[in-house]
PDB file of C-alpha atoms and ligand atoms in Angstrom:
ATOM      1  CA  MET P   1      -3.705  20.551   4.704  1.00 82.00           C
ATOM      2  CA  ASP P   2      -7.158  19.002   5.175  1.00 85.00           C
ATOM      3  CA  ASP P   3      -8.506  17.104   8.195  1.00 86.00           C
ATOM      4  CA  ASN P   4      -7.976  13.740   6.505  1.00 89.00           C
ATOM      5  CA  GLN P   5      -4.284  14.456   5.954  1.00 90.00           C
ATOM      6  CA  LYS P   6      -3.926  15.619   9.578  1.00 91.00           C
ATOM      7  CA  LYS P   7      -5.564  12.365  10.742  1.00 91.00           C
ATOM      8  CA  ASN P   8      -3.108  10.357   8.623  1.00 92.00           C
ATOM      9  CA  ILE P   9      -0.111  12.137  10.132  1.00 94.00           C
ATOM     10  CA  GLU P  10      -1.383  11.619  13.661  1.00 93.00           C
ATOM     11  CA  PHE P  11      -2.266   7.964  13.079  1.00 93.00           C
ATOM     12  CA  TYR P  12       0.945   6.952  11.291  1.00 95.00           C
ATOM     13  CA  ASP P  13       3.325   8.993  13.457  1.00 95.00           C
ATOM     14  CA  GLN P  14       2.001   6.876  16.299  1.00 94.00           C
ATOM     15  CA  LYS P  15       1.981   3.604  14.358  1.00 95.00           C
ATOM     16  CA  TYR P  16       5.636   3.934  13.269  1.00 95.00           C
ATOM     17  CA  GLN P  17       6.914   5.424  16.533  1.00 94.00           C
ATOM     18  CA  PHE P  18       8.902   2.301  17.531  1.00 95.00           C
ATOM     19  CA  LEU P  19      11.785   3.075  15.238  1.00 96.00           C
ATOM     20  CA  ASP P  20      14.130   0.271  16.323  1.00 96.00           C
ATOM     21  CA  ALA P  21      11.451  -2.398  15.930  1.00 96.00           C
ATOM     22  CA  GLU P  22      10.551  -1.135  12.429  1.00 97.00           C
ATOM     23  CA  VAL P  23      14.216  -0.979  11.370  1.00 97.00           C
ATOM     24  CA  ASN P  24      15.011  -4.422  12.792  1.00 97.00           C
ATOM     25  CA  GLY P  25      12.013  -5.899  10.994  1.00 97.00           C
ATOM     26  CA  ILE P  26      13.279  -4.471   7.699  1.00 98.00           C
ATOM     27  CA  LEU P  27      16.864  -5.641   8.234  1.00 98.00           C
ATOM     28  CA  LYS P  28      15.644  -9.172   8.989  1.00 98.00           C
ATOM     29  CA  ARG P  29      13.799  -9.228   5.673  1.00 98.00           C
ATOM     30  CA  LEU P  30      16.736  -7.724   3.766  1.00 98.00           C
ATOM     31  CA  ASN P  31      19.092 -10.333   5.167  1.00 97.00           C
ATOM     32  CA  LYS P  32      16.853 -13.088   3.793  1.00 97.00           C
ATOM     33  CA  LEU P  33      15.661 -11.225   0.736  1.00 97.00           C
ATOM     34  CA  ASP P  34      14.862 -14.204  -1.510  1.00 97.00           C
ATOM     35  CA  VAL P  35      13.101 -16.171   1.220  1.00 97.00           C
ATOM     36  CA  PHE P  36      11.102 -13.112   2.279  1.00 98.00           C
ATOM     37  CA  LEU P  37      10.038 -12.195  -1.244  1.00 98.00           C
ATOM     38  CA  ALA P  38       9.077 -15.728  -2.238  1.00 97.00           C
ATOM     39  CA  ASP P  39       6.836 -15.943   0.832  1.00 97.00           C
ATOM     40  CA  ALA P  40       5.360 -12.412   0.794  1.00 97.00           C
ATOM     41  CA  THR P  41       4.610 -12.288  -2.930  1.00 97.00           C
ATOM     42  CA  SER P  42       2.660 -15.535  -2.705  1.00 96.00           C
ATOM     43  CA  THR P  43       0.903 -14.932   0.642  1.00 96.00           C
ATOM     44  CA  ASP P  44       0.436 -11.272   1.603  1.00 96.00           C
ATOM     45  CA  THR P  45      -2.172  -9.588  -0.574  1.00 95.00           C
ATOM     46  CA  SER P  46      -0.449  -6.237  -0.937  1.00 96.00           C
ATOM     47  CA  TRP P  47       2.847  -7.890  -1.947  1.00 97.00           C
ATOM     48  CA  VAL P  48       1.096 -10.349  -4.255  1.00 96.00           C
ATOM     49  CA  GLY P  49      -0.655  -7.350  -5.828  1.00 95.00           C
ATOM     50  CA  LEU P  50       2.275  -4.992  -6.269  1.00 97.00           C
ATOM     51  CA  TYR P  51       4.740  -7.632  -7.426  1.00 97.00           C
ATOM     52  CA  GLN P  52       2.469  -8.980 -10.193  1.00 93.00           C
ATOM     53  CA  ASP P  53       3.882  -9.482 -13.622  1.00 92.00           C
ATOM     54  CA  ASN P  54       7.575  -9.831 -12.798  1.00 94.00           C
ATOM     55  CA  PHE P  55       7.863  -6.487 -10.964  1.00 97.00           C
ATOM     56  CA  GLN P  56      10.828  -7.815  -8.978  1.00 97.00           C
ATOM     57  CA  LYS P  57      12.942  -8.141 -12.145  1.00 97.00           C
ATOM     58  CA  LYS P  58      11.481  -5.122 -13.939  1.00 98.00           C
ATOM     59  CA  ILE P  59      12.646  -2.567 -11.356  1.00 98.00           C
ATOM     60  CA  VAL P  60      16.331  -3.539 -11.379  1.00 98.00           C
ATOM     61  CA  GLY P  61      18.313  -0.427 -12.368  1.00 98.00           C
ATOM     62  CA  LYS P  62      15.105   1.643 -12.679  1.00 98.00           C
ATOM     63  CA  LYS P  63      14.137   4.873 -10.976  1.00 97.00           C
ATOM     64  CA  VAL P  64      11.166   4.174  -8.726  1.00 98.00           C
ATOM     65  CA  LEU P  65       9.084   6.530  -6.606  1.00 98.00           C
ATOM     66  CA  GLU P  66       6.982   4.990  -3.855  1.00 98.00           C
ATOM     67  CA  LEU P  67       4.124   7.066  -2.458  1.00 98.00           C
ATOM     68  CA  GLY P  68       2.901   6.430   1.089  1.00 97.00           C
ATOM     69  CA  CYS P  69       5.959   4.293   1.842  1.00 98.00           C
ATOM     70  CA  GLY P  70       4.805   3.927   5.467  1.00 97.00           C
ATOM     71  CA  ASP P  71       6.951   1.416   7.348  1.00 97.00           C
ATOM     72  CA  CYS P  72       9.414   1.586   4.399  1.00 98.00           C
ATOM     73  CA  ALA P  73       9.730  -2.197   4.074  1.00 98.00           C
ATOM     74  CA  ASN P  74       8.829  -2.138   0.383  1.00 98.00           C
ATOM     75  CA  ALA P  75      11.089   0.846  -0.350  1.00 98.00           C
ATOM     76  CA  ALA P  76      13.977  -1.047   1.266  1.00 98.00           C
ATOM     77  CA  ILE P  77      13.234  -4.277  -0.598  1.00 98.00           C
ATOM     78  CA  MET P  78      13.090  -2.438  -3.940  1.00 98.00           C
ATOM     79  CA  ALA P  79      16.408  -0.711  -3.185  1.00 98.00           C
ATOM     80  CA  ALA P  80      17.998  -4.040  -2.222  1.00 98.00           C
ATOM     81  CA  LEU P  81      16.733  -5.507  -5.500  1.00 98.00           C
ATOM     82  CA  GLY P  82      18.724  -2.828  -7.327  1.00 98.00           C
ATOM     83  CA  ALA P  83      16.224  -0.034  -7.987  1.00 98.00           C
ATOM     84  CA  GLU P  84      17.033   3.649  -7.454  1.00 98.00           C
ATOM     85  CA  VAL P  85      14.363   4.354  -4.874  1.00 98.00           C
ATOM     86  CA  TYR P  86      12.713   7.618  -3.877  1.00 97.00           C
ATOM     87  CA  ALA P  87      10.178   7.293  -1.112  1.00 97.00           C
ATOM     88  CA  ASN P  88       7.562   9.728   0.103  1.00 96.00           C
ATOM     89  CA  ASP P  89       5.242   9.790   3.085  1.00 96.00           C
ATOM     90  CA  ILE P  90       3.296  12.413   4.970  1.00 94.00           C
ATOM     91  CA  SER P  91       4.569  10.908   8.242  1.00 95.00           C
ATOM     92  CA  SER P  92       8.072  12.087   9.150  1.00 94.00           C
ATOM     93  CA  LYS P  93       8.556   8.755  10.982  1.00 97.00           C
ATOM     94  CA  SER P  94       9.056   7.102   7.578  1.00 97.00           C
ATOM     95  CA  GLY P  95      11.994   9.461   6.981  1.00 97.00           C
ATOM     96  CA  GLU P  96      13.529   8.453  10.313  1.00 97.00           C
ATOM     97  CA  ILE P  97      13.203   4.766   9.392  1.00 98.00           C
ATOM     98  CA  ILE P  98      14.874   5.358   6.023  1.00 98.00           C
ATOM     99  CA  THR P  99      17.767   7.319   7.530  1.00 98.00           C
ATOM    100  CA  LYS P 100      18.460   4.438   9.906  1.00 98.00           C
ATOM    101  CA  VAL P 101      18.089   1.679   7.282  1.00 98.00           C
ATOM    102  CA  ASN P 102      20.423   3.591   4.927  1.00 98.00           C
ATOM    103  CA  GLU P 103      22.997   3.675   7.732  1.00 98.00           C
ATOM    104  CA  LEU P 104      22.740  -0.019   8.575  1.00 97.00           C
ATOM    105  CA  TYR P 105      22.375  -1.654   5.162  1.00 97.00           C
ATOM    106  CA  LYS P 106      24.722  -1.057   2.280  1.00 93.00           C
ATOM    107  CA  PHE P 107      22.397  -0.382  -0.640  1.00 97.00           C
ATOM    108  CA  THR P 108      24.119   0.261  -3.964  1.00 95.00           C
ATOM    109  CA  GLN P 109      22.113   3.500  -3.966  1.00 96.00           C
ATOM    110  CA  PRO P 110      20.691   4.718  -0.643  1.00 98.00           C
ATOM    111  CA  ILE P 111      16.961   5.443  -0.552  1.00 98.00           C
ATOM    112  CA  VAL P 112      16.052   9.122  -0.923  1.00 97.00           C
ATOM    113  CA  PHE P 113      13.203  10.237   1.352  1.00 96.00           C
ATOM    114  CA  ILE P 114      10.972  13.038   0.144  1.00 94.00           C
ATOM    115  CA  GLU P 115       9.391  14.549   3.201  1.00 89.00           C
ATOM    116  CA  GLY P 116       5.743  15.459   3.604  1.00 89.00           C
ATOM    117  CA  ASP P 117       2.613  15.695   1.539  1.00 86.00           C
ATOM    118  CA  PHE P 118       3.310  14.617  -2.033  1.00 90.00           C
ATOM    119  CA  LEU P 119       1.419  17.556  -3.567  1.00 90.00           C
ATOM    120  CA  THR P 120       3.589  20.160  -1.922  1.00 87.00           C
ATOM    121  CA  ALA P 121       6.808  18.114  -1.926  1.00 84.00           C
ATOM    122  CA  ASP P 122       9.713  19.507  -3.909  1.00 81.00           C
ATOM    123  CA  PHE P 123      10.843  17.022  -6.561  1.00 83.00           C
ATOM    124  CA  LYS P 124      14.192  17.870  -8.035  1.00 80.00           C
ATOM    125  CA  GLU P 125      14.298  14.423  -9.585  1.00 78.00           C
ATOM    126  CA  LYS P 126      11.864  13.626 -12.388  1.00 83.00           C
ATOM    127  CA  GLU P 127      11.459  11.062 -15.127  1.00 92.00           C
ATOM    128  CA  PHE P 128      10.615   8.122 -12.929  1.00 97.00           C
ATOM    129  CA  ASP P 129      10.286   4.720 -14.589  1.00 97.00           C
ATOM    130  CA  TYR P 130       7.775   3.641 -11.948  1.00 98.00           C
ATOM    131  CA  VAL P 131       5.544   5.475  -9.497  1.00 98.00           C
ATOM    132  CA  VAL P 132       4.026   2.962  -7.106  1.00 98.00           C
ATOM    133  CA  GLY P 133       1.937   2.759  -3.963  1.00 98.00           C
ATOM    134  CA  LYS P 134       0.932  -0.082  -1.699  1.00 97.00           C
ATOM    135  CA  ALA P 135      -2.337   0.326   0.233  1.00 96.00           C
ATOM    136  CA  PHE P 136      -2.062   4.069  -0.286  1.00 96.00           C
ATOM    137  CA  LEU P 137      -4.584   5.710  -2.639  1.00 97.00           C
ATOM    138  CA  HIS P 138      -7.570   4.774  -0.519  1.00 97.00           C
ATOM    139  CA  HIS P 139      -6.147   7.123   2.163  1.00 96.00           C
ATOM    140  CA  LEU P 140      -6.767  10.128  -0.079  1.00 96.00           C
ATOM    141  CA  THR P 141     -10.017  11.964  -0.709  1.00 95.00           C
ATOM    142  CA  HIS P 142     -11.124  11.728  -4.361  1.00 96.00           C
ATOM    143  CA  ASN P 143     -10.302  15.384  -4.882  1.00 95.00           C
ATOM    144  CA  ILE P 144      -6.728  14.988  -3.622  1.00 95.00           C
ATOM    145  CA  GLU P 145      -6.370  11.682  -5.474  1.00 97.00           C
ATOM    146  CA  ARG P 146      -7.027  13.440  -8.827  1.00 97.00           C
ATOM    147  CA  LYS P 147      -4.333  16.022  -7.984  1.00 96.00           C
ATOM    148  CA  PHE P 148      -1.964  13.161  -7.161  1.00 97.00           C
ATOM    149  CA  PHE P 149      -2.562  11.553 -10.543  1.00 97.00           C
ATOM    150  CA  SER P 150      -1.912  14.820 -12.308  1.00 96.00           C
ATOM    151  CA  LYS P 151       1.397  15.204 -10.487  1.00 96.00           C
ATOM    152  CA  ILE P 152       2.326  11.547 -11.097  1.00 96.00           C
ATOM    153  CA  CYS P 153       1.925  12.183 -14.839  1.00 95.00           C
ATOM    154  CA  GLU P 154       4.339  15.139 -14.561  1.00 94.00           C
ATOM    155  CA  LEU P 155       6.944  12.998 -12.812  1.00 95.00           C
ATOM    156  CA  LEU P 156       6.735   9.834 -14.922  1.00 96.00           C
ATOM    157  CA  ALA P 157       8.951   9.239 -17.939  1.00 95.00           C
ATOM    158  CA  PRO P 158       6.961   8.980 -21.212  1.00 93.00           C
ATOM    159  CA  THR P 159       7.425   5.197 -21.157  1.00 93.00           C
ATOM    160  CA  GLY P 160       6.818   5.014 -17.395  1.00 96.00           C
ATOM    161  CA  GLU P 161       4.329   2.914 -15.496  1.00 96.00           C
ATOM    162  CA  SER P 162       2.368   3.530 -12.331  1.00 97.00           C
ATOM    163  CA  ARG P 163       1.015   0.693 -10.240  1.00 97.00           C
ATOM    164  CA  PHE P 164      -1.021   0.668  -7.068  1.00 97.00           C
ATOM    165  CA  PHE P 165      -2.250  -2.077  -4.869  1.00 97.00           C
ATOM    166  CA  GLU P 166      -5.456  -1.027  -3.113  1.00 96.00           C
ATOM    167  CA  PRO P 167      -8.120  -2.836  -1.059  1.00 92.00           C
ATOM    168  CA  ALA P 168     -11.098  -2.560  -3.423  1.00 91.00           C
ATOM    169  CA  VAL P 169     -14.728  -2.642  -2.306  1.00 90.00           C
ATOM    170  CA  ASN P 170     -16.815  -4.137  -5.084  1.00 89.00           C
ATOM    171  CA  SER P 171     -19.775  -5.497  -3.143  1.00 85.00           C
ATOM    172  CA  ARG P 172     -21.743  -3.205  -0.850  1.00 88.00           C
ATOM    173  CA  ILE P 173     -23.405  -6.178   0.832  1.00 91.00           C
ATOM    174  CA  LEU P 174     -20.138  -7.950   1.643  1.00 87.00           C
ATOM    175  CA  ASP P 175     -18.653  -4.650   2.784  1.00 87.00           C
ATOM    176  CA  GLU P 176     -21.544  -4.029   5.156  1.00 90.00           C
ATOM    177  CA  ILE P 177     -21.201  -7.557   6.569  1.00 90.00           C
ATOM    178  CA  ARG P 178     -17.469  -6.956   7.045  1.00 86.00           C
ATOM    179  CA  TRP P 179     -18.071  -3.873   9.210  1.00 91.00           C
ATOM    180  CA  HIS P 180     -20.222  -5.966  11.522  1.00 93.00           C
ATOM    181  CA  ILE P 181     -17.499  -8.529  12.149  1.00 89.00           C
ATOM    182  CA  PRO P 182     -14.951  -7.214  14.673  1.00 88.00           C
ATOM    183  CA  VAL P 183     -11.253  -7.619  13.845  1.00 85.00           C
ATOM    184  CA  PRO P 184      -8.276  -6.909  16.136  1.00 84.00           C
ATOM    185  CA  GLY P 185      -8.094  -3.129  16.625  1.00 87.00           C
ATOM    186  CA  ARG P 186     -11.513  -2.399  15.083  1.00 90.00           C
ATOM    187  CA  PRO P 187     -14.867  -2.959  16.837  1.00 94.00           C
ATOM    188  CA  SER P 188     -18.030  -4.214  15.113  1.00 95.00           C
ATOM    189  CA  LYS P 189     -20.718  -1.782  13.939  1.00 93.00           C
ATOM    190  CA  PHE P 190     -22.996  -3.598  16.387  1.00 95.00           C
ATOM    191  CA  SER P 191     -21.002  -1.893  19.172  1.00 94.00           C
ATOM    192  CA  ALA P 192     -22.195   1.523  18.000  1.00 94.00           C
ATOM    193  CA  LYS P 193     -20.396   3.661  20.594  1.00 94.00           C
ATOM    194  CA  ALA P 194     -17.025   1.904  20.275  1.00 95.00           C
ATOM    195  CA  PHE P 195     -17.327   1.932  16.472  1.00 93.00           C
ATOM    196  CA  LYS P 196     -18.021   5.684  16.415  1.00 94.00           C
ATOM    197  CA  LEU P 197     -14.992   6.324  18.600  1.00 93.00           C
ATOM    198  CA  TRP P 198     -12.797   4.144  16.372  1.00 92.00           C
ATOM    199  CA  LYS P 199     -14.126   5.844  13.226  1.00 91.00           C
ATOM    200  CA  ALA P 200     -13.231   9.318  14.561  1.00 89.00           C
ATOM    201  CA  ASN P 201      -9.525   8.397  14.479  1.00 88.00           C
ATOM    202  CA  ASP P 202      -9.585   6.198  11.400  1.00 90.00           C
ATOM    203  CA  PRO P 203      -7.303   7.612   8.655  1.00 91.00           C
ATOM    204  CA  HIS P 204      -9.470   6.315   5.766  1.00 94.00           C
ATOM    205  CA  PRO P 205     -11.818   8.894   4.219  1.00 94.00           C
ATOM    206  CA  GLU P 206     -15.349   7.823   3.172  1.00 92.00           C
ATOM    207  CA  ARG P 207     -14.994   7.259  -0.554  1.00 93.00           C
ATOM    208  CA  ASP P 208     -15.641   4.945  -3.491  1.00 94.00           C
ATOM    209  CA  ASN P 209     -12.931   2.274  -3.583  1.00 95.00           C
ATOM    210  CA  SER P 210     -14.463   0.102  -6.304  1.00 95.00           C
ATOM    211  CA  SER P 211     -12.433  -1.329  -9.162  1.00 94.00           C
ATOM    212  CA  SER P 212     -14.525   0.763 -11.554  1.00 94.00           C
ATOM    213  CA  HIS P 213     -13.568   3.928  -9.671  1.00 97.00           C
ATOM    214  CA  PHE P 214      -9.870   3.080 -10.064  1.00 97.00           C
ATOM    215  CA  ARG P 215     -10.354   2.129 -13.723  1.00 96.00           C
ATOM    216  CA  ASN P 216     -12.144   5.420 -14.540  1.00 96.00           C
ATOM    217  CA  LEU P 217      -9.557   7.434 -12.626  1.00 97.00           C
ATOM    218  CA  GLY P 218      -6.692   5.710 -14.439  1.00 96.00           C
ATOM    219  CA  LEU P 219      -8.308   6.226 -17.842  1.00 97.00           C
ATOM    220  CA  LYS P 220      -8.432   9.998 -17.258  1.00 97.00           C
ATOM    221  CA  TYR P 221      -4.648  10.135 -16.962  1.00 97.00           C
ATOM    222  CA  PHE P 222      -3.093   7.083 -18.627  1.00 96.00           C
ATOM    223  CA  ARG P 223      -3.045   5.497 -22.069  1.00 92.00           C
ATOM    224  CA  ASP P 224      -3.600   1.957 -20.769  1.00 93.00           C
ATOM    225  CA  VAL P 225      -5.149   0.796 -17.541  1.00 96.00           C
ATOM    226  CA  LYS P 226      -5.109  -2.745 -16.222  1.00 95.00           C
ATOM    227  CA  ILE P 227      -7.124  -3.710 -13.149  1.00 94.00           C
ATOM    228  CA  ILE P 228      -6.206  -7.038 -11.558  1.00 92.00           C
ATOM    229  CA  ASN P 229      -8.701  -8.253  -8.971  1.00 90.00           C
ATOM    230  CA  LEU P 230      -7.265 -10.563  -6.358  1.00 91.00           C
ATOM    231  CA  GLY P 231      -7.580 -11.663  -2.761  1.00 89.00           C
ATOM    232  CA  THR P 232     -11.300 -12.505  -2.616  1.00 85.00           C
ATOM    233  CA  LEU P 233     -10.710 -15.978  -1.167  1.00 88.00           C
ATOM    234  CA  GLU P 234      -7.648 -14.980   0.854  1.00 89.00           C
ATOM    235  CA  ARG P 235      -9.742 -12.435   2.771  1.00 85.00           C
ATOM    236  CA  PHE P 236     -11.663 -15.232   4.459  1.00 86.00           C
ATOM    237  CA  HIS P 237      -8.606 -16.046   6.590  1.00 88.00           C
ATOM    238  CA  ARG P 238      -9.872 -13.331   8.927  1.00 82.00           C
ATOM    239  CA  LEU P 239     -12.736 -15.578   9.935  1.00 82.00           C
ATOM    240  CA  LEU P 240     -10.494 -18.517  10.824  1.00 84.00           C
ATOM    241  CA  PRO P 241      -9.665 -19.314  14.461  1.00 83.00           C
ATOM    242  CA  THR P 242      -6.204 -18.201  15.644  1.00 81.00           C
ATOM    243  CA  SER P 243      -5.163 -21.858  16.073  1.00 83.00           C
ATOM    244  CA  PHE P 244      -5.429 -22.285  12.271  1.00 82.00           C
ATOM    245  CA  ASN P 245      -2.320 -21.955  10.069  1.00 87.00           C
ATOM    246  CA  LYS P 246      -3.505 -18.800   8.386  1.00 90.00           C
ATOM    247  CA  ARG P 247      -0.444 -18.240   6.196  1.00 93.00           C
ATOM    248  CA  SER P 248      -0.822 -21.662   4.684  1.00 93.00           C
ATOM    249  CA  PHE P 249      -4.521 -20.954   4.000  1.00 93.00           C
ATOM    250  CA  ARG P 250      -3.689 -17.595   2.415  1.00 94.00           C
ATOM    251  CA  LYS P 251      -1.020 -19.043   0.150  1.00 95.00           C
ATOM    252  CA  LYS P 252      -3.380 -21.793  -1.000  1.00 94.00           C
ATOM    253  CA  ALA P 253      -6.180 -19.270  -1.485  1.00 93.00           C
ATOM    254  CA  PHE P 254      -4.092 -17.389  -4.073  1.00 92.00           C
ATOM    255  CA  VAL P 255      -3.342 -20.639  -5.905  1.00 91.00           C
ATOM    256  CA  TRP P 256      -7.061 -21.609  -5.927  1.00 91.00           C
ATOM    257  CA  GLU P 257      -8.015 -18.132  -6.985  1.00 86.00           C
ATOM    258  CA  LYS P 258      -5.667 -18.253  -9.959  1.00 82.00           C
ATOM    259  CA  LYS P 259      -6.984 -21.657 -11.001  1.00 83.00           C
ATOM    260  CA  THR P 260     -10.666 -20.816 -10.597  1.00 81.00           C
ATOM    261  CA  SER P 261     -10.674 -17.017 -11.207  1.00 70.00           C
ATOM    262  CA  VAL P 262     -12.931 -16.380  -8.212  1.00 62.00           C
ATOM    263  CA  HIS P 263     -13.125 -12.610  -8.065  1.00 59.00           C
ATOM    264  CA  ILE P 264     -15.628 -10.007  -7.107  1.00 57.00           C
ATOM    265  CA  LYS P 265     -15.403  -7.433  -9.871  1.00 55.00           C
TER     266      LYS P 265
HETATM  267  C1  SAM J   1      -1.945   1.952   4.888  1.00 80.62           C
HETATM  268  S1  SAM J   1      -0.448   2.852   4.974  1.00 80.62           S
HETATM  269  C2  SAM J   1       0.501   1.956   3.795  1.00 80.62           C
HETATM  270  C3  SAM J   1       1.946   1.956   4.122  1.00 80.62           C
HETATM  271  C4  SAM J   1       2.829   1.047   3.250  1.00 80.62           C
HETATM  272  N1  SAM J   1       2.765   1.438   1.860  1.00 80.62           N
HETATM  273  C5  SAM J   1       2.459  -0.416   3.421  1.00 80.62           C
HETATM  274  O1  SAM J   1       2.140  -1.083   2.425  1.00 80.62           O
HETATM  275  O2  SAM J   1       2.509  -0.908   4.553  1.00 80.62           O
HETATM  276  C6  SAM J   1      -0.778   4.392   4.132  1.00 80.62           C
HETATM  277  C7  SAM J   1       0.383   5.374   4.158  1.00 80.62           C
HETATM  278  O3  SAM J   1       0.048   6.524   3.373  1.00 80.62           O
HETATM  279  C8  SAM J   1       0.577   7.686   4.014  1.00 80.62           C
HETATM  280  N2  SAM J   1      -0.137   8.893   3.531  1.00 80.62           N
HETATM  281  C9  SAM J   1      -1.419   9.222   3.745  1.00 80.62           C
HETATM  282  N3  SAM J   1      -1.719  10.397   3.132  1.00 80.62           N
HETATM  283  C10 SAM J   1      -0.587  10.803   2.488  1.00 80.62           C
HETATM  284  C11 SAM J   1      -0.246  11.922   1.665  1.00 80.62           C
HETATM  285  N4  SAM J   1      -1.149  12.884   1.407  1.00 80.62           N
HETATM  286  N5  SAM J   1       1.010  12.016   1.169  1.00 80.62           N
HETATM  287  C12 SAM J   1       1.943  11.045   1.450  1.00 80.62           C
HETATM  288  N6  SAM J   1       1.668   9.973   2.233  1.00 80.62           N
HETATM  289  C13 SAM J   1       0.443   9.836   2.748  1.00 80.62           C
HETATM  290  C14 SAM J   1       0.374   7.384   5.497  1.00 80.62           C
HETATM  291  O4  SAM J   1       1.180   8.189   6.338  1.00 80.62           O
HETATM  292  C15 SAM J   1       0.723   5.888   5.566  1.00 80.62           C
HETATM  293  O5  SAM J   1       2.088   5.680   5.818  1.00 80.62           O
END
């Protein structure tokens, strides 16, 4: 296991430590599944991204593997929608969340948690219709990411599809500006000492996260690759004052973006 993987375990074991709060949050969403999905898939970038192109309907009755399932909200939603869900994460906290959610919500098929690092995980089940990840790949070094893709190809059915939603960095200038604007939980680069301290515990490796990187990676392993850029306008909600209705702005931003095709490619 490399240092980056160790950092991810440490960071996410801590982030998901409040088991009851995580489980309650999931149950709330499951109990209002339609309302939650309609809102999230039109407002929250990662949900808008992953649920593109009728994903919600496509996974019904399908065997889906989610990598880096994290807080397990998406794994639970997919299971409630009627998919046969297998979920994997390097943090054992995700497994604890799934055990509890399986106990408290009557899925037609309980979620199966596959413990630990995906590359060394033992998959008895193969032939997945979908292998998906939400905000996940950018946590891997490029070297490990290639090994992941190789293994995904082994596990996917011949007609299978893999989809990932990732925060892409397609403009170095905008990215540099972003690091200088502090956001909750992350200091600005102008505060050099605090930034260095934050960086030492950050579970994101330094790597290329451009759309072209993901396209070239996909083309090495898959027949067809489709890159959908989205969220350029939505991102600006971070600059709005807290008094502003940010969710309303974000929802509108996706509508404007669709109409005007404002994307940084
Ligand atoms: C940004 S979180 C995303 C969580 C969730 N998918 C979401 O959308 O909220 C990234 C997740 O990837 C997991 N992860 C990082 N490296 C991993 C690896 N090598 N194998 C499996 N999971 C990993 C982390 O533990 C964390 O839960």
